[in-house]
Short mmCIF file of C-alpha atoms in Angstrom, two decimals:
data_model
loop_
_atom_site.label_atom_id
_atom_site.label_comp_id
_atom_site.label_asym_id
_atom_site.label_seq_id
_atom_site.Cartn_x
_atom_site.Cartn_y
_atom_site.Cartn_z
CA UNK A 189 -10.14 7.02 -6.01
CA UNK A 190 -8.80 9.87 -3.93
CA UNK A 191 -12.20 11.29 -2.54
CA UNK A 192 -10.52 13.97 -0.39
CA UNK A 193 -6.89 15.53 -1.27
CA UNK A 194 -6.59 16.51 2.16
CA UNK A 195 -5.68 15.27 5.69
CA UNK A 196 -6.11 15.78 9.20
CA UNK A 197 -2.96 14.10 10.28
CA UNK A 198 0.73 15.63 9.55
CA UNK A 199 2.96 12.66 9.15
CA UNK A 200 6.21 13.69 8.58
CA UNK A 201 6.76 10.67 6.20
CA UNK A 202 3.92 11.28 4.06
CA UNK A 203 4.37 10.89 0.27
CA UNK A 204 1.84 13.28 -0.57
CA UNK A 205 2.12 16.31 1.56
CA UNK A 206 5.87 16.29 2.45
CA UNK A 207 7.18 15.03 -0.79
CA UNK A 208 8.55 16.32 -4.52
CA UNK A 209 5.18 16.45 -6.12
CA UNK A 210 2.88 19.29 -4.48
CA UNK A 211 -0.06 19.00 -7.07
CA UNK A 212 -2.31 18.40 -3.99
CA UNK A 213 -2.25 21.86 -3.77
CA UNK A 214 -4.16 22.68 -6.69
CA UNK A 215 -7.00 20.15 -6.68
CA UNK A 216 -10.19 20.36 -4.86
CA UNK A 217 -10.63 19.19 -1.28
CA UNK A 218 -13.58 16.96 -2.04
CA UNK A 219 -14.00 14.99 -5.18
CA UNK A 220 -17.40 16.34 -6.80
CA UNK A 221 -19.90 14.03 -7.39
CA UNK A 222 -20.18 15.01 -11.14
CA UNK A 223 -16.57 13.78 -10.96
CA UNK A 224 -17.46 10.58 -9.09
CA UNK A 225 -20.61 9.68 -11.65
CA UNK A 226 -18.07 10.06 -14.75
CA UNK A 227 -15.31 8.09 -12.89
CA UNK A 228 -18.14 5.14 -12.42
CA UNK A 229 -18.96 5.43 -15.82
CA UNK A 230 -15.32 4.82 -17.05
CA UNK A 231 -15.09 1.80 -14.69
CA UNK A 232 -18.24 0.41 -16.12
CA UNK A 233 -17.07 1.06 -19.71
CA UNK A 234 -13.69 -0.54 -19.07
CA UNK A 235 -15.29 -3.62 -17.32
CA UNK A 236 -17.54 -4.21 -20.24
CA UNK A 237 -14.53 -3.49 -22.99
CA UNK A 238 -12.18 -6.24 -20.96
CA UNK A 239 -15.14 -8.66 -19.89
CA UNK A 240 -13.92 -8.10 -16.12
CA UNK A 241 -15.63 -10.25 -13.68
CA UNK A 242 -15.11 -7.95 -10.68
CA UNK A 243 -13.67 -4.62 -9.78
CA UNK A 244 -11.98 -3.12 -6.91
CA UNK A 245 -12.35 0.34 -5.66
CA UNK A 246 -10.29 1.46 -3.01
CA UNK A 247 -11.44 5.16 -1.19
CA UNK A 248 -8.48 7.08 -0.62
CA UNK A 249 -7.14 10.37 0.43
CA UNK A 250 -5.64 12.44 2.25
CA UNK A 251 -8.15 11.17 4.60
CA UNK A 252 -11.29 9.88 2.82
CA UNK A 253 -13.50 10.17 5.74
CA UNK A 254 -12.77 13.98 5.58
CA UNK A 255 -15.70 14.11 3.07
CA UNK A 256 -18.20 13.57 5.74
CA UNK A 257 -20.89 10.96 6.02
CA UNK A 258 -23.56 12.97 3.42
CA UNK A 259 -21.22 13.09 0.78
CA UNK A 260 -19.73 9.71 1.26
CA UNK A 261 -23.23 8.31 1.51
CA UNK A 262 -24.07 10.00 -1.96
CA UNK A 263 -20.65 8.96 -3.81
CA UNK A 264 -21.57 5.26 -2.75
CA UNK A 265 -24.88 5.43 -3.89
CA UNK A 266 -23.46 6.75 -7.11
CA UNK A 267 -21.06 3.79 -7.30
CA UNK A 268 -23.92 1.37 -6.99
CA UNK A 269 -26.32 3.10 -9.16
CA UNK A 270 -23.87 3.23 -11.88
CA UNK A 271 -21.76 -0.05 -11.42
CA UNK A 272 -24.31 -2.75 -9.96
CA UNK A 273 -25.95 -3.60 -13.28
CA UNK A 274 -22.74 -3.90 -14.83
CA UNK A 275 -20.08 -5.68 -12.76
CA UNK A 276 -19.93 -6.66 -9.27
CA UNK A 277 -17.34 -4.47 -7.49
CA UNK A 278 -15.65 -4.72 -4.07
CA UNK A 279 -15.01 -1.38 -2.16
CA UNK A 280 -12.72 -0.54 0.46
CA UNK A 281 -11.63 2.31 2.33
CA UNK A 282 -7.99 3.42 3.47
CA UNK A 283 -8.00 5.24 6.65
CA UNK A 284 -5.84 6.78 9.38
CA UNK A 285 -8.72 5.71 11.87
CA UNK A 286 -9.14 9.34 13.60
CA UNK A 287 -12.54 10.01 12.41
CA UNK A 288 -13.80 6.21 12.37
CA UNK A 289 -16.96 6.69 14.55
CA UNK A 290 -20.23 4.54 14.95
CA UNK A 291 -22.07 6.53 12.21
CA UNK A 292 -19.46 6.04 9.67
CA UNK A 293 -19.58 2.54 10.46
CA UNK A 294 -22.98 2.17 10.11
CA UNK A 295 -22.81 3.95 6.52
CA UNK A 296 -19.87 1.58 5.53
CA UNK A 297 -22.01 -1.75 6.50
CA UNK A 298 -25.23 -0.54 4.58
CA UNK A 299 -22.53 -0.26 1.54
CA UNK A 300 -20.44 -3.30 2.31
CA UNK A 301 -17.23 -1.06 2.50
CA UNK A 302 -14.28 -3.00 3.94
CA UNK A 303 -11.80 -0.82 6.13
CA UNK A 304 -8.29 -0.72 6.72
CA UNK A 305 -6.66 1.32 9.48
CA UNK A 306 -2.98 2.67 9.44
CA UNK A 307 -1.44 2.03 12.71
CA UNK A 308 2.63 1.97 13.09
CA UNK A 309 2.79 0.38 16.47
CA UNK A 310 2.72 1.41 20.39
CA UNK A 311 1.58 4.99 21.37
CA UNK A 312 5.02 5.89 21.28
CA UNK A 313 6.13 4.08 18.01
CA UNK A 314 3.12 5.45 16.45
CA UNK A 315 3.13 9.05 17.50
CA UNK A 316 6.39 9.78 16.49
CA UNK A 317 5.20 10.16 12.97
CA UNK A 318 1.48 10.06 13.17
CA UNK A 319 0.36 13.56 14.86
CA UNK A 320 -2.15 16.13 14.28
CA UNK A 321 -0.93 19.40 12.76
CA UNK A 322 -0.98 21.06 16.00
CA UNK A 323 1.67 18.03 17.74
CA UNK A 324 -1.20 16.24 19.26
CA UNK A 325 -0.93 12.75 19.32
CA UNK A 326 -3.13 10.21 17.31
CA UNK A 327 -2.82 6.76 18.68
CA UNK A 328 -5.65 7.27 21.36
CA UNK A 329 -7.94 8.26 18.43
CA UNK A 330 -6.84 5.32 16.26
CA UNK A 331 -7.17 2.76 18.92
CA UNK A 332 -10.63 4.02 19.83
CA UNK A 333 -11.61 3.65 16.50
CA UNK A 334 -10.20 0.02 16.31
CA UNK A 335 -11.74 -1.20 19.43
CA UNK A 336 -15.12 -0.20 17.47
CA UNK A 337 -14.24 -1.65 14.38
CA UNK A 338 -13.56 -4.93 16.54
CA UNK A 339 -17.17 -5.18 17.84
CA UNK A 340 -18.79 -8.29 16.45
CA UNK A 341 -21.39 -5.60 14.47
CA UNK A 342 -18.68 -4.35 12.38
CA UNK A 343 -15.60 -6.81 12.98
CA UNK A 344 -16.53 -8.53 9.30
CA UNK A 345 -15.56 -4.84 7.80
CA UNK A 346 -11.82 -5.03 9.11
CA UNK A 347 -9.45 -5.95 6.59
CA UNK A 348 -6.42 -5.10 8.35
CA UNK A 349 -3.81 -2.83 9.59
CA UNK A 350 -0.94 -0.90 7.25
CA UNK A 351 2.47 -0.50 9.18
CA UNK A 352 5.23 1.57 8.06
CA UNK A 353 8.36 0.39 9.26
CA UNK A 354 10.52 2.89 11.78
CA UNK A 355 13.91 1.17 12.62
CA UNK A 356 13.46 3.18 15.76
CA UNK A 357 10.87 0.92 16.92
CA UNK A 358 11.64 -2.87 18.41
CA UNK A 359 9.95 -4.68 15.75
CA UNK A 360 8.79 -7.45 17.94
CA UNK A 361 6.88 -5.03 20.25
CA UNK A 362 5.62 -3.25 17.15
CA UNK A 363 4.24 -6.81 15.94
CA UNK A 364 2.90 -7.65 19.47
CA UNK A 365 1.04 -4.33 19.76
CA UNK A 366 -0.70 -4.59 16.50
CA UNK A 367 -1.89 -7.99 17.57
CA UNK A 368 -3.58 -6.28 20.06
CA UNK A 369 -6.54 -5.11 18.00
CA UNK A 370 -6.81 -8.83 16.45
CA UNK A 371 -6.29 -7.34 13.03
CA UNK A 372 -7.07 -10.31 10.12
CA UNK A 373 -4.17 -8.92 8.38
CA UNK A 374 -1.02 -6.79 8.81
CA UNK A 375 0.87 -5.42 5.99
CA UNK A 376 4.30 -3.81 7.03
CA UNK A 377 5.45 -1.02 4.40
CA UNK A 378 8.89 0.11 3.75
CA UNK A 379 9.26 3.62 3.95
CA UNK A 380 9.47 5.59 0.65
CA UNK A 381 12.75 6.44 -0.71
CA UNK A 382 15.05 6.52 -3.76
CA UNK A 383 18.54 6.11 -4.88
CA UNK A 384 18.35 9.83 -5.17
CA UNK A 385 16.73 10.27 -1.87
CA UNK A 386 17.21 6.97 0.33
CA UNK A 387 15.47 5.89 2.75
CA UNK A 388 16.35 6.32 6.79
CA UNK A 389 19.09 4.66 8.25
CA UNK A 390 20.71 3.70 4.74
CA UNK A 391 21.87 7.42 3.51
CA UNK A 392 24.89 5.75 2.26
CA UNK A 393 23.06 4.28 -0.77
CA UNK A 394 23.23 6.54 -3.58
CA UNK A 395 24.37 4.40 -6.42
CA UNK A 396 22.41 1.51 -7.61
CA UNK A 397 24.55 -2.11 -7.49
CA UNK A 398 25.82 -3.62 -10.70
CA UNK A 399 25.16 -7.10 -9.76
CA UNK A 400 22.68 -9.03 -7.68
CA UNK A 401 23.49 -8.91 -4.22
CA UNK A 402 25.16 -11.88 -2.10
CA UNK A 403 23.02 -13.11 0.63
CA UNK A 404 25.73 -14.98 2.15
CA UNK A 405 28.32 -12.75 3.00
CA UNK A 406 26.07 -9.93 3.48
CA UNK A 407 28.47 -6.95 2.72
CA UNK A 408 25.76 -4.50 2.60
CA UNK A 409 23.82 -2.97 5.71
CA UNK A 410 20.55 -4.42 5.92
CA UNK A 411 18.76 -2.77 8.82
CA UNK A 412 15.10 -3.24 7.06
CA UNK A 413 15.95 -6.85 6.47
CA UNK A 414 16.87 -7.19 10.14
CA UNK A 415 13.82 -5.57 11.60
CA UNK A 416 11.31 -7.77 9.08
CA UNK A 417 13.29 -10.92 9.93
CA UNK A 418 12.66 -10.41 13.42
CA UNK A 419 9.04 -9.91 12.86
CA UNK A 420 8.94 -12.78 10.70
CA UNK A 421 10.10 -15.13 13.12
CA UNK A 422 7.97 -14.26 15.71
CA UNK A 423 5.44 -14.65 13.45
CA UNK A 424 6.24 -17.76 11.81
CA UNK A 425 7.19 -19.77 15.06
CA UNK A 426 3.77 -18.92 16.85
CA UNK A 427 2.07 -21.88 17.81
CA UNK A 428 -0.96 -21.19 15.88
CA UNK A 429 -1.55 -18.42 13.35
CA UNK A 430 -2.40 -14.92 15.06
CA UNK A 431 -3.18 -12.89 11.94
CA UNK A 432 -1.96 -12.92 8.36
CA UNK A 433 1.13 -10.99 7.16
CA UNK A 434 0.59 -9.80 3.67
CA UNK A 435 4.41 -9.38 2.51
CA UNK A 436 5.54 -12.34 4.27
CA UNK A 437 2.61 -14.73 2.41
CA UNK A 438 3.44 -13.21 -0.67
CA UNK A 439 6.90 -13.95 -0.68
CA UNK A 440 6.29 -17.20 0.42
CA UNK A 441 3.90 -17.77 -2.08
CA UNK A 442 6.55 -16.59 -4.86
CA UNK A 443 9.31 -19.02 -3.35
CA UNK A 444 6.79 -21.91 -3.81
CA UNK A 445 6.36 -21.03 -7.48
CA UNK A 446 3.02 -19.53 -6.89
CA UNK A 447 1.23 -16.05 -7.40
CA UNK A 448 2.72 -12.70 -5.68
CA UNK A 449 -0.05 -10.40 -6.02
CA UNK A 450 0.97 -6.83 -4.43
CA UNK A 451 2.41 -3.90 -6.09
CA UNK A 452 5.70 -4.26 -3.49
CA UNK A 453 6.63 -7.62 -4.94
CA UNK A 454 6.51 -9.88 -7.95
CA UNK A 455 6.18 -9.70 -11.79
CA UNK A 456 2.42 -9.69 -12.21
CA UNK A 457 1.14 -6.93 -14.40
CA UNK A 458 0.79 -3.48 -12.56
CA UNK A 459 -3.20 -3.11 -12.75
CA UNK A 460 -3.89 0.01 -10.64
CA UNK A 461 -4.81 3.48 -11.60
CA UNK A 462 -5.36 6.44 -9.33
CA UNK A 463 -8.18 8.89 -9.93
CA UNK A 464 -7.42 12.18 -8.28
CA UNK A 465 -10.18 14.27 -6.64
CA UNK A 466 -10.45 16.67 -10.00
CA UNK A 467 -10.75 13.38 -12.19
CA UNK A 468 -7.33 13.38 -13.58
CA UNK A 469 -5.57 9.92 -13.94
CA UNK A 470 -2.59 8.94 -12.64
CA UNK A 471 -0.23 6.15 -11.99
CA UNK A 472 0.58 5.00 -8.19
CA UNK A 473 0.77 7.71 -5.40
CA UNK A 474 4.20 6.95 -4.43
CA UNK A 475 5.53 8.04 -7.31
CA UNK A 476 5.04 11.45 -5.77
CA UNK A 477 8.36 11.15 -4.06
CA UNK A 478 10.30 10.77 -7.07
CA UNK A 479 9.57 14.39 -9.18
CA UNK A 480 7.13 16.72 -9.43
CA UNK A 481 4.43 15.32 -12.04
CA UNK A 482 6.20 11.58 -11.93
CA UNK A 483 2.68 9.96 -11.53
CA UNK A 484 1.17 12.29 -14.26
CA UNK A 485 -0.39 10.42 -17.10
CA UNK A 486 -2.14 13.16 -18.84
CA UNK A 487 -5.66 11.77 -19.21
CA UNK A 488 -8.60 12.48 -17.14
CA UNK A 489 -12.16 10.66 -16.49
CA UNK A 490 -13.80 13.53 -18.79
CA UNK A 491 -12.13 12.85 -21.97
CA UNK A 492 -10.04 9.39 -21.63
CA UNK A 493 -11.00 5.64 -21.17
CA UNK A 494 -9.29 3.92 -18.60
CA UNK A 495 -7.53 1.42 -21.46
CA UNK A 496 -5.79 4.96 -22.69
CA UNK A 497 -4.08 4.43 -19.36
CA UNK A 498 -2.73 1.07 -20.32
CA UNK A 499 -1.08 2.49 -23.35
CA UNK A 500 1.45 5.07 -21.27
CA UNK A 501 5.01 4.22 -21.31
CA UNK A 502 5.09 3.99 -17.44
CA UNK A 503 2.02 1.57 -17.44
CA UNK A 504 3.59 -0.59 -20.22
CA UNK A 505 7.04 -0.85 -18.64
CA UNK A 506 5.19 -2.08 -15.35
CA UNK A 507 3.23 -4.78 -17.33
CA UNK A 508 6.35 -6.03 -18.89
CA UNK A 509 7.04 -8.67 -16.39
CA UNK A 510 10.99 -9.40 -16.13
CA UNK A 511 11.48 -7.46 -19.65
CA UNK A 512 10.44 -4.23 -17.93
CA UNK A 513 13.52 -4.83 -15.36
CA UNK A 514 16.96 -3.78 -15.30
CA UNK A 515 19.70 -6.14 -16.23
CA UNK A 516 20.81 -6.54 -12.40
CA UNK A 517 17.18 -7.75 -11.68
CA UNK A 518 17.00 -9.86 -14.62
CA UNK A 519 20.34 -11.56 -13.50
CA UNK A 520 18.90 -12.20 -9.56
CA UNK A 521 18.05 -15.56 -8.36
CA UNK A 522 14.92 -13.73 -6.96
CA UNK A 523 13.65 -12.01 -9.64
CA UNK A 524 9.95 -13.86 -9.80
CA UNK A 525 9.75 -13.40 -6.03
CA UNK A 526 10.79 -9.75 -5.51
CA UNK A 527 10.05 -8.38 -8.86
CA UNK A 528 12.48 -5.32 -8.37
CA UNK A 529 11.02 -4.42 -5.51
CA UNK A 530 8.34 -1.38 -5.46
CA UNK A 531 8.52 0.44 -8.74
CA UNK A 532 9.04 3.86 -6.93
CA UNK A 533 12.14 2.51 -5.09
CA UNK A 534 14.13 1.73 -8.12
CA UNK A 535 14.34 5.52 -9.46
CA UNK A 536 17.67 7.12 -9.88
CA UNK A 537 18.16 10.72 -10.93
CA UNK A 538 20.21 9.91 -13.72
CA UNK A 539 19.20 6.25 -14.93
CA UNK A 540 15.74 6.29 -13.99
CA UNK A 541 13.71 3.10 -13.22
CA UNK A 542 15.90 0.74 -14.78
CA UNK A 543 17.31 -0.15 -11.12
CA UNK A 544 17.25 -2.34 -8.51
CA UNK A 545 15.22 -1.25 -5.54
CA UNK A 546 16.76 1.17 -3.44
CA UNK A 547 16.17 -1.97 -0.39
CA UNK A 548 17.95 -4.22 -3.05
CA UNK A 549 20.01 -6.12 -0.33
CA UNK A 550 17.50 -5.85 2.38
CA UNK A 551 15.12 -7.70 0.15
CA UNK A 552 17.64 -10.14 -1.01
CA UNK A 553 18.44 -11.09 2.42
CA UNK A 554 14.72 -11.09 3.81
CA UNK A 555 13.96 -13.46 1.02
CA UNK A 556 16.95 -15.62 1.69
CA UNK A 557 15.92 -15.86 5.21
CA UNK A 558 12.24 -16.72 4.78
CA UNK A 559 13.42 -19.48 1.84
CA UNK A 560 16.05 -21.13 4.55
CA UNK A 561 13.03 -21.04 7.48
CA UNK A 562 10.50 -22.62 4.95
CA UNK A 563 12.98 -25.33 3.90
CA UNK A 564 14.15 -26.08 7.23
CA UNK A 565 10.20 -26.49 8.30
CA UNK A 566 9.78 -28.55 5.22
CA UNK A 567 12.47 -30.62 6.04
CA UNK A 568 11.11 -31.34 9.54
CA UNK A 569 7.26 -31.73 8.67
CA UNK A 570 6.16 -35.24 8.85
CA UNK A 571 6.17 -37.46 5.66
#
């Protein structure tokens, strides 16, 4: 739920404000309570129709805390009034941390709302991209918020840190700077890119491969794999668990034949829909980097049930597992683990989404590295 469509930071890699889709300009900055009520009723309707045991709601933006404490309190009250009699729901909030203070934390505590914060590393690393619009650094405010969030009274609300990979930052230093705040979980995100607009550092990637990558010869440059492998080794070799790293744990689970429960990897059916501040229903936000209108479904909470979103072409394709992938991905040994990578990252201007991820070579090398490390560890384990 995009409860606020604006942000108080001007992060230069943002997929909302600096991407192809600029629809945020035509939407209300704050989600009105009437829209919240209608969205909540649609959630309840969907839960009853499909006999769901629980629902997960993510309060998102922009920066969701820009709605202010009063509106956020009213919004959360509406969700509880509409949903508590129907289905248990778990609510979390994704924030840049700059507005998070004791007053907000008390409110989130009262309503049992978990908090994830975006942090890209040490001050210089974080502030390279994540600055206020006037150029001021944001790290001091985020660090202060994380100190509050780490207080024993609020610690159980802290679900983790999101860190966008920047090749300019030292990987191990970045990881260790995140550990300073004792996060229960860290997730590393690849910067959004497509075959039409490759990510930083791999501008030569303009043509999808015609066959699965060879992880042994490593003919392609794989700077993102190298960055993440350095973090993986530091994390995996720690004498005791310092934090959980979602991306690594999901890949390890897939390699062991288990479930992969993240949008970025695996073949699990896509189960996310975005409610924009005006009540329109959209596919994943990251699709905004593809083209104007790329996430559009033509649906909204006023006229359509959520089940209609399941019938859109994009959603059907993303629910099809391996059958929804291109031939190169279906032929790859890591199909079940990688799942073709994030849907957005597969896009090419002429072939659409029937391609491997623009990070294909990086993902293959990273997964192969994790498999080797796991196999070596298991062989050394006492029988």
